[in-house]
């Protein structure tokens, strides 16, 4: 008997974390749409970001390298939706694509991980901290200019192995990824949002579809977490206003309290020697405007040349 065509084809990267996220979306879609999980096919797509492991992504094109091939598969019709870590999504979607939904946000905080110290402050003078994130580098260097920050690439498990083998004395990873992989025991200390402002959309899973694919959009809408979607829209508007890319250390985090949205954004120099932050508050219906206003305000405060 011929196998029936899948109800939807879900595109994803092939890392352990990406597959956990894609399978979570598949389970939720099946429940919400009264279908069997087997009706949703997971299609693994290798991205340029996965292939390049020997240098920081900021040197070769930024975070869009984790989504480019998946978005191409979506535009060509090879897949019906894409599951991304929302923080990896380009600032502006490719024409014809849109962020259709977000799952409820996981813990947005960064985890400090070390076998030699209980916190960033406790690291010995001149210790090596490994990270591929310019945001994490800038915040670390502002707090501990004596530390040596070195690039550390690879998936979560790879980076933990490199830490355990002594390549670096400490690293920083997203709590969300550790939690989803069942590896939260590796976190030496969760850094508060106040002391270590997260990346835009950190902890959120984004679901991308074609703009004209109403059937898929309707099915995906049933699993959208409205509060997360609103917060991510605010944060991404902040990123867009700053023309944010991997080459600029910036952070932004929105939280909702009833109908009120609170936002804080930060821009910094990679060496940690200059930083500016801004806050914004308002009604949740103005989420995009609040993020956009915050980005424009920071651009003005920083002045020309700050991002050079």
mmCIF file of C-alpha atoms in Angstrom:
data_model
loop_
_atom_site.group_PDB
_atom_site.id
_atom_site.type_symbol
_atom_site.label_atom_id
_atom_site.label_comp_id
_atom_site.label_asym_id
_atom_site.label_seq_id
_atom_site.Cartn_x
_atom_site.Cartn_y
_atom_site.Cartn_z
ATOM 1 C CA UNK A 1 0.000 0.000 0.000
ATOM 2 C CA UNK A 2 1.395 3.411 -0.974
ATOM 3 C CA UNK A 3 2.384 5.641 1.917
ATOM 4 C CA UNK A 4 0.156 8.698 2.234
ATOM 5 C CA UNK A 5 1.724 12.094 1.736
ATOM 6 C CA UNK A 6 2.611 13.968 4.940
ATOM 7 C CA UNK A 7 0.114 16.515 6.222
ATOM 8 C CA UNK A 8 2.974 18.996 6.724
ATOM 9 C CA UNK A 9 6.743 18.848 6.190
ATOM 10 C CA UNK A 10 8.756 20.512 8.967
ATOM 11 C CA UNK A 11 12.210 21.855 8.078
ATOM 12 C CA UNK A 12 14.933 22.017 10.710
ATOM 13 C CA UNK A 13 18.670 21.969 11.313
ATOM 14 C CA UNK A 14 20.082 18.603 12.347
ATOM 15 C CA UNK A 15 21.685 19.482 15.709
ATOM 16 C CA UNK A 16 20.352 17.624 18.780
ATOM 17 C CA UNK A 17 18.767 20.848 20.078
ATOM 18 C CA UNK A 18 17.170 21.688 16.718
ATOM 19 C CA UNK A 19 15.676 18.177 16.507
ATOM 20 C CA UNK A 20 14.255 18.418 20.039
ATOM 21 C CA UNK A 21 12.635 21.726 19.044
ATOM 22 C CA UNK A 22 11.250 20.341 15.762
ATOM 23 C CA UNK A 23 9.831 17.274 17.524
ATOM 24 C CA UNK A 24 8.197 19.517 20.139
ATOM 25 C CA UNK A 25 6.506 21.490 17.352
ATOM 26 C CA UNK A 26 5.440 18.251 15.639
ATOM 27 C CA UNK A 27 3.849 16.900 18.855
ATOM 28 C CA UNK A 28 2.017 20.169 19.522
ATOM 29 C CA UNK A 29 0.773 20.444 15.919
ATOM 30 C CA UNK A 30 -0.525 16.871 16.006
ATOM 31 C CA UNK A 31 -2.436 17.440 19.266
ATOM 32 C CA UNK A 32 -3.798 20.855 18.243
ATOM 33 C CA UNK A 33 -4.966 19.611 14.838
ATOM 34 C CA UNK A 34 -6.288 16.196 15.886
ATOM 35 C CA UNK A 35 -3.798 14.288 13.749
ATOM 36 C CA UNK A 36 -1.238 11.553 14.218
ATOM 37 C CA UNK A 37 2.375 12.681 14.777
ATOM 38 C CA UNK A 38 3.459 10.436 11.913
ATOM 39 C CA UNK A 39 1.493 12.715 9.557
ATOM 40 C CA UNK A 40 4.082 15.441 10.155
ATOM 41 C CA UNK A 41 7.403 14.720 8.461
ATOM 42 C CA UNK A 42 10.639 16.208 9.801
ATOM 43 C CA UNK A 43 13.069 17.213 7.039
ATOM 44 C CA UNK A 44 16.659 17.820 8.198
ATOM 45 C CA UNK A 45 18.511 20.500 6.246
ATOM 46 C CA UNK A 46 22.232 21.206 6.650
ATOM 47 C CA UNK A 47 22.935 24.928 6.882
ATOM 48 C CA UNK A 48 26.071 26.923 6.123
ATOM 49 C CA UNK A 49 26.247 27.827 9.814
ATOM 50 C CA UNK A 50 26.479 24.135 10.716
ATOM 51 C CA UNK A 51 29.195 23.532 8.110
ATOM 52 C CA UNK A 52 31.450 26.398 9.275
ATOM 53 C CA UNK A 53 32.969 25.464 12.634
ATOM 54 C CA UNK A 54 36.442 27.002 12.483
ATOM 55 C CA UNK A 55 35.672 30.721 12.827
ATOM 56 C CA UNK A 56 33.101 33.133 14.292
ATOM 57 C CA UNK A 57 29.947 33.522 12.200
ATOM 58 C CA UNK A 58 30.296 37.312 12.456
ATOM 59 C CA UNK A 59 33.281 36.985 10.084
ATOM 60 C CA UNK A 60 31.351 35.090 7.396
ATOM 61 C CA UNK A 61 27.874 36.575 7.221
ATOM 62 C CA UNK A 62 26.139 36.439 10.584
ATOM 63 C CA UNK A 63 23.303 34.448 12.053
ATOM 64 C CA UNK A 64 21.295 34.155 8.816
ATOM 65 C CA UNK A 65 23.740 31.331 7.988
ATOM 66 C CA UNK A 66 21.673 29.077 10.299
ATOM 67 C CA UNK A 67 18.464 29.741 8.361
ATOM 68 C CA UNK A 68 19.411 30.442 4.709
ATOM 69 C CA UNK A 69 19.107 26.904 3.291
ATOM 70 C CA UNK A 70 15.993 26.175 5.363
ATOM 71 C CA UNK A 71 14.297 29.326 4.073
ATOM 72 C CA UNK A 72 15.247 28.383 0.506
ATOM 73 C CA UNK A 73 13.575 24.982 1.018
ATOM 74 C CA UNK A 74 10.485 26.766 2.348
ATOM 75 C CA UNK A 75 10.303 29.152 -0.594
ATOM 76 C CA UNK A 76 10.736 26.293 -3.093
ATOM 77 C CA UNK A 77 7.932 24.278 -1.490
ATOM 78 C CA UNK A 78 10.183 21.411 -0.342
ATOM 79 C CA UNK A 79 8.943 22.025 3.214
ATOM 80 C CA UNK A 80 5.780 23.704 4.564
ATOM 81 C CA UNK A 81 7.162 25.290 7.721
ATOM 82 C CA UNK A 82 10.519 25.897 9.338
ATOM 83 C CA UNK A 83 11.372 25.587 13.030
ATOM 84 C CA UNK A 84 14.123 27.918 14.236
ATOM 85 C CA UNK A 85 15.651 29.105 17.473
ATOM 86 C CA UNK A 86 14.056 32.548 17.084
ATOM 87 C CA UNK A 87 17.332 34.271 18.032
ATOM 88 C CA UNK A 88 18.961 32.765 14.911
ATOM 89 C CA UNK A 89 16.397 34.267 12.533
ATOM 90 C CA UNK A 90 17.513 37.155 10.298
ATOM 91 C CA UNK A 91 16.247 40.583 11.307
ATOM 92 C CA UNK A 92 14.005 40.838 8.254
ATOM 93 C CA UNK A 93 12.355 37.763 6.733
ATOM 94 C CA UNK A 94 12.928 36.925 3.086
ATOM 95 C CA UNK A 95 10.130 38.212 0.800
ATOM 96 C CA UNK A 96 7.273 35.710 0.829
ATOM 97 C CA UNK A 97 8.085 34.346 4.309
ATOM 98 C CA UNK A 98 6.881 35.356 7.755
ATOM 99 C CA UNK A 99 7.213 34.448 11.410
ATOM 100 C CA UNK A 100 3.821 32.775 11.867
ATOM 101 C CA UNK A 101 4.016 31.628 15.506
ATOM 102 C CA UNK A 102 6.180 31.191 18.589
ATOM 103 C CA UNK A 103 6.034 28.498 21.246
ATOM 104 C CA UNK A 104 5.977 29.596 24.876
ATOM 105 C CA UNK A 105 9.379 30.974 25.768
ATOM 106 C CA UNK A 106 11.761 28.829 27.799
ATOM 107 C CA UNK A 107 14.102 30.347 30.415
ATOM 108 C CA UNK A 108 15.662 33.353 28.587
ATOM 109 C CA UNK A 109 18.724 33.601 30.837
ATOM 110 C CA UNK A 110 22.339 32.798 30.064
ATOM 111 C CA UNK A 111 24.108 30.093 32.059
ATOM 112 C CA UNK A 112 27.655 30.560 33.353
ATOM 113 C CA UNK A 113 29.412 27.189 33.149
ATOM 114 C CA UNK A 114 32.811 26.413 34.660
ATOM 115 C CA UNK A 115 34.578 23.581 36.442
ATOM 116 C CA UNK A 116 36.937 26.113 38.070
ATOM 117 C CA UNK A 117 34.716 28.896 39.429
ATOM 118 C CA UNK A 118 31.215 29.379 40.813
ATOM 119 C CA UNK A 119 30.626 32.669 38.988
ATOM 120 C CA UNK A 120 32.139 35.081 36.474
ATOM 121 C CA UNK A 121 33.522 37.149 39.359
ATOM 122 C CA UNK A 122 35.257 34.073 40.827
ATOM 123 C CA UNK A 123 37.260 33.211 37.700
ATOM 124 C CA UNK A 124 41.009 33.598 38.259
ATOM 125 C CA UNK A 125 42.820 36.569 36.733
ATOM 126 C CA UNK A 126 43.498 36.039 33.021
ATOM 127 C CA UNK A 127 41.278 32.948 32.731
ATOM 128 C CA UNK A 128 40.045 31.846 29.291
ATOM 129 C CA UNK A 129 36.331 32.161 28.565
ATOM 130 C CA UNK A 130 35.037 30.647 25.340
ATOM 131 C CA UNK A 131 32.091 32.054 23.406
ATOM 132 C CA UNK A 132 31.095 32.660 19.794
ATOM 133 C CA UNK A 133 28.702 35.466 20.793
ATOM 134 C CA UNK A 134 29.834 39.101 20.520
ATOM 135 C CA UNK A 135 27.039 40.040 22.957
ATOM 136 C CA UNK A 136 28.355 37.655 25.604
ATOM 137 C CA UNK A 137 31.935 38.766 24.893
ATOM 138 C CA UNK A 138 31.052 42.460 25.332
ATOM 139 C CA UNK A 139 29.172 41.939 28.618
ATOM 140 C CA UNK A 140 31.968 39.714 29.970
ATOM 141 C CA UNK A 141 34.693 42.189 28.985
ATOM 142 C CA UNK A 142 32.814 45.070 30.624
ATOM 143 C CA UNK A 143 32.683 43.120 33.902
ATOM 144 C CA UNK A 144 36.069 41.347 33.664
ATOM 145 C CA UNK A 145 38.471 43.102 31.237
ATOM 146 C CA UNK A 146 41.304 40.860 32.475
ATOM 147 C CA UNK A 147 39.768 37.706 30.985
ATOM 148 C CA UNK A 148 40.886 36.234 27.663
ATOM 149 C CA UNK A 149 37.834 35.634 25.462
ATOM 150 C CA UNK A 150 38.352 33.025 22.737
ATOM 151 C CA UNK A 151 35.947 31.756 20.034
ATOM 152 C CA UNK A 152 34.085 28.567 20.964
ATOM 153 C CA UNK A 153 31.859 27.069 18.245
ATOM 154 C CA UNK A 154 29.809 23.890 17.983
ATOM 155 C CA UNK A 155 26.510 22.606 19.322
ATOM 156 C CA UNK A 156 25.754 22.562 23.041
ATOM 157 C CA UNK A 157 27.255 19.110 23.662
ATOM 158 C CA UNK A 158 30.414 19.957 21.698
ATOM 159 C CA UNK A 159 30.981 23.134 23.690
ATOM 160 C CA UNK A 160 30.473 21.291 26.979
ATOM 161 C CA UNK A 161 33.042 18.678 25.882
ATOM 162 C CA UNK A 162 35.548 21.401 24.983
ATOM 163 C CA UNK A 163 35.054 22.953 28.425
ATOM 164 C CA UNK A 164 35.517 19.592 30.160
ATOM 165 C CA UNK A 165 38.702 18.880 28.172
ATOM 166 C CA UNK A 166 40.197 22.160 29.410
ATOM 167 C CA UNK A 167 40.171 24.117 26.118
ATOM 168 C CA UNK A 168 38.635 26.995 28.081
ATOM 169 C CA UNK A 169 38.068 27.727 31.773
ATOM 170 C CA UNK A 170 34.453 28.827 31.370
ATOM 171 C CA UNK A 171 31.714 29.398 28.839
ATOM 172 C CA UNK A 172 28.194 30.810 28.590
ATOM 173 C CA UNK A 173 25.222 28.988 27.063
ATOM 174 C CA UNK A 174 21.487 29.658 26.893
ATOM 175 C CA UNK A 175 19.559 28.081 29.780
ATOM 176 C CA UNK A 176 16.767 27.314 27.296
ATOM 177 C CA UNK A 177 18.975 24.979 25.259
ATOM 178 C CA UNK A 178 20.328 23.233 28.360
ATOM 179 C CA UNK A 179 16.784 22.728 29.683
ATOM 180 C CA UNK A 180 15.434 21.381 26.383
ATOM 181 C CA UNK A 181 18.333 18.910 26.125
ATOM 182 C CA UNK A 182 18.016 17.786 29.754
ATOM 183 C CA UNK A 183 21.482 19.211 30.513
ATOM 184 C CA UNK A 184 20.588 21.930 33.021
ATOM 185 C CA UNK A 185 22.778 20.239 35.649
ATOM 186 C CA UNK A 186 25.801 21.618 33.758
ATOM 187 C CA UNK A 187 24.842 25.227 34.571
ATOM 188 C CA UNK A 188 27.125 26.482 37.330
ATOM 189 C CA UNK A 189 24.995 29.603 37.717
ATOM 190 C CA UNK A 190 22.056 31.121 35.846
ATOM 191 C CA UNK A 191 22.829 34.799 35.218
ATOM 192 C CA UNK A 192 19.930 37.133 35.969
ATOM 193 C CA UNK A 193 18.392 39.046 33.058
ATOM 194 C CA UNK A 194 19.368 42.280 34.835
ATOM 195 C CA UNK A 195 23.102 41.471 34.994
ATOM 196 C CA UNK A 196 23.317 39.646 31.663
ATOM 197 C CA UNK A 197 20.724 40.898 29.199
ATOM 198 C CA UNK A 198 19.706 38.089 26.799
ATOM 199 C CA UNK A 199 19.947 38.040 23.022
ATOM 200 C CA UNK A 200 16.870 39.164 21.115
ATOM 201 C CA UNK A 201 14.307 36.297 21.134
ATOM 202 C CA UNK A 202 16.529 34.057 23.303
ATOM 203 C CA UNK A 203 14.582 31.053 24.601
ATOM 204 C CA UNK A 204 11.817 31.324 21.965
ATOM 205 C CA UNK A 205 11.127 28.815 19.186
ATOM 206 C CA UNK A 206 9.974 30.529 15.990
ATOM 207 C CA UNK A 207 7.847 28.889 13.300
ATOM 208 C CA UNK A 208 8.229 30.349 9.817
ATOM 209 C CA UNK A 209 5.817 29.766 6.909
ATOM 210 C CA UNK A 210 5.124 31.114 3.438
ATOM 211 C CA UNK A 211 2.932 34.200 3.633
ATOM 212 C CA UNK A 212 0.461 32.869 1.074
ATOM 213 C CA UNK A 213 0.110 29.389 2.606
ATOM 214 C CA UNK A 214 -3.122 29.933 4.535
ATOM 215 C CA UNK A 215 -3.662 26.235 5.313
ATOM 216 C CA UNK A 216 -0.308 25.863 7.085
ATOM 217 C CA UNK A 217 -0.644 29.235 8.791
ATOM 218 C CA UNK A 218 -4.041 28.242 10.236
ATOM 219 C CA UNK A 219 -2.651 24.947 11.577
ATOM 220 C CA UNK A 220 0.385 26.683 13.073
ATOM 221 C CA UNK A 221 -1.737 29.474 14.627
ATOM 222 C CA UNK A 222 -3.315 26.875 16.938
ATOM 223 C CA UNK A 223 -0.021 26.432 18.815
ATOM 224 C CA UNK A 224 1.054 30.094 18.927
ATOM 225 C CA UNK A 225 1.825 31.463 22.403
ATOM 226 C CA UNK A 226 0.506 35.012 22.162
ATOM 227 C CA UNK A 227 2.573 36.591 24.967
ATOM 228 C CA UNK A 228 5.827 35.183 23.569
ATOM 229 C CA UNK A 229 4.891 36.234 20.024
ATOM 230 C CA UNK A 230 4.255 39.829 21.202
ATOM 231 C CA UNK A 231 7.521 39.997 23.195
ATOM 232 C CA UNK A 232 9.537 38.596 20.270
ATOM 233 C CA UNK A 233 7.894 41.080 17.859
ATOM 234 C CA UNK A 234 9.027 43.935 20.128
ATOM 235 C CA UNK A 235 12.575 42.582 20.386
ATOM 236 C CA UNK A 236 12.882 41.975 16.639
ATOM 237 C CA UNK A 237 11.635 45.513 15.917
ATOM 238 C CA UNK A 238 14.441 46.780 18.188
ATOM 239 C CA UNK A 239 16.936 44.678 16.217
ATOM 240 C CA UNK A 240 15.586 45.954 12.889
ATOM 241 C CA UNK A 241 15.818 49.601 13.986
ATOM 242 C CA UNK A 242 19.504 49.055 14.764
ATOM 243 C CA UNK A 243 20.143 47.095 11.553
ATOM 244 C CA UNK A 244 21.267 44.398 13.970
ATOM 245 C CA UNK A 245 23.549 41.637 12.852
ATOM 246 C CA UNK A 246 26.144 39.304 14.339
ATOM 247 C CA UNK A 247 28.724 42.073 13.960
ATOM 248 C CA UNK A 248 27.077 44.284 16.587
ATOM 249 C CA UNK A 249 26.941 43.272 20.249
ATOM 250 C CA UNK A 250 23.365 44.003 21.238
ATOM 251 C CA UNK A 251 20.764 42.561 23.576
ATOM 252 C CA UNK A 252 17.057 43.091 24.048
ATOM 253 C CA UNK A 253 14.393 41.571 26.260
ATOM 254 C CA UNK A 254 10.672 42.245 26.584
ATOM 255 C CA UNK A 255 8.330 41.024 29.317
ATOM 256 C CA UNK A 256 4.553 41.303 29.628
ATOM 257 C CA UNK A 257 2.596 42.188 32.726
ATOM 258 C CA UNK A 258 -1.105 42.100 31.911
ATOM 259 C CA UNK A 259 -1.588 44.509 29.006
ATOM 260 C CA UNK A 260 1.713 46.291 29.680
ATOM 261 C CA UNK A 261 4.979 45.506 27.937
ATOM 262 C CA UNK A 262 8.369 46.322 29.493
ATOM 263 C CA UNK A 263 11.462 46.391 27.293
ATOM 264 C CA UNK A 264 15.168 46.874 27.890
ATOM 265 C CA UNK A 265 17.739 47.097 25.119
ATOM 266 C CA UNK A 266 21.531 47.342 25.093
ATOM 267 C CA UNK A 267 24.277 48.025 22.574
ATOM 268 C CA UNK A 268 27.964 47.620 23.340
ATOM 269 C CA UNK A 269 31.395 47.572 21.809
ATOM 270 C CA UNK A 270 32.970 44.088 21.480
ATOM 271 C CA UNK A 271 35.766 45.043 23.907
ATOM 272 C CA UNK A 272 33.223 46.041 26.572
ATOM 273 C CA UNK A 273 34.633 49.583 26.780
ATOM 274 C CA UNK A 274 31.443 51.308 25.716
ATOM 275 C CA UNK A 275 27.785 50.438 26.236
ATOM 276 C CA UNK A 276 24.408 52.174 26.228
ATOM 277 C CA UNK A 277 21.037 50.879 27.319
ATOM 278 C CA UNK A 278 17.460 52.044 27.088
ATOM 279 C CA UNK A 279 14.075 51.028 28.495
ATOM 280 C CA UNK A 280 10.574 51.340 27.118
ATOM 281 C CA UNK A 281 7.087 50.621 28.398
ATOM 282 C CA UNK A 282 3.645 50.673 26.866
ATOM 283 C CA UNK A 283 0.526 48.757 25.856
ATOM 284 C CA UNK A 284 1.114 45.344 24.291
ATOM 285 C CA UNK A 285 -0.654 46.471 21.095
ATOM 286 C CA UNK A 286 2.261 48.908 20.591
ATOM 287 C CA UNK A 287 4.931 46.193 20.980
ATOM 288 C CA UNK A 288 6.546 46.778 17.583
ATOM 289 C CA UNK A 289 6.584 50.559 18.055
ATOM 290 C CA UNK A 290 8.143 50.235 21.545
ATOM 291 C CA UNK A 291 10.967 48.084 20.153
ATOM 292 C CA UNK A 292 11.458 50.355 17.162
ATOM 293 C CA UNK A 293 11.528 53.494 19.346
ATOM 294 C CA UNK A 294 14.086 51.901 21.684
ATOM 295 C CA UNK A 295 16.348 50.997 18.769
ATOM 296 C CA UNK A 296 16.141 54.474 17.262
ATOM 297 C CA UNK A 297 16.812 56.061 20.670
ATOM 298 C CA UNK A 298 19.941 53.948 21.187
ATOM 299 C CA UNK A 299 21.180 54.756 17.695
ATOM 300 C CA UNK A 300 20.873 58.456 18.534
ATOM 301 C CA UNK A 301 22.530 58.105 21.972
ATOM 302 C CA UNK A 302 25.454 56.088 20.568
ATOM 303 C CA UNK A 303 26.009 58.528 17.703
ATOM 304 C CA UNK A 304 27.719 57.966 14.361
ATOM 305 C CA UNK A 305 30.724 55.686 14.424
ATOM 306 C CA UNK A 306 29.670 53.566 17.407
ATOM 307 C CA UNK A 307 29.020 50.542 15.210
ATOM 308 C CA UNK A 308 32.107 50.938 13.028
#
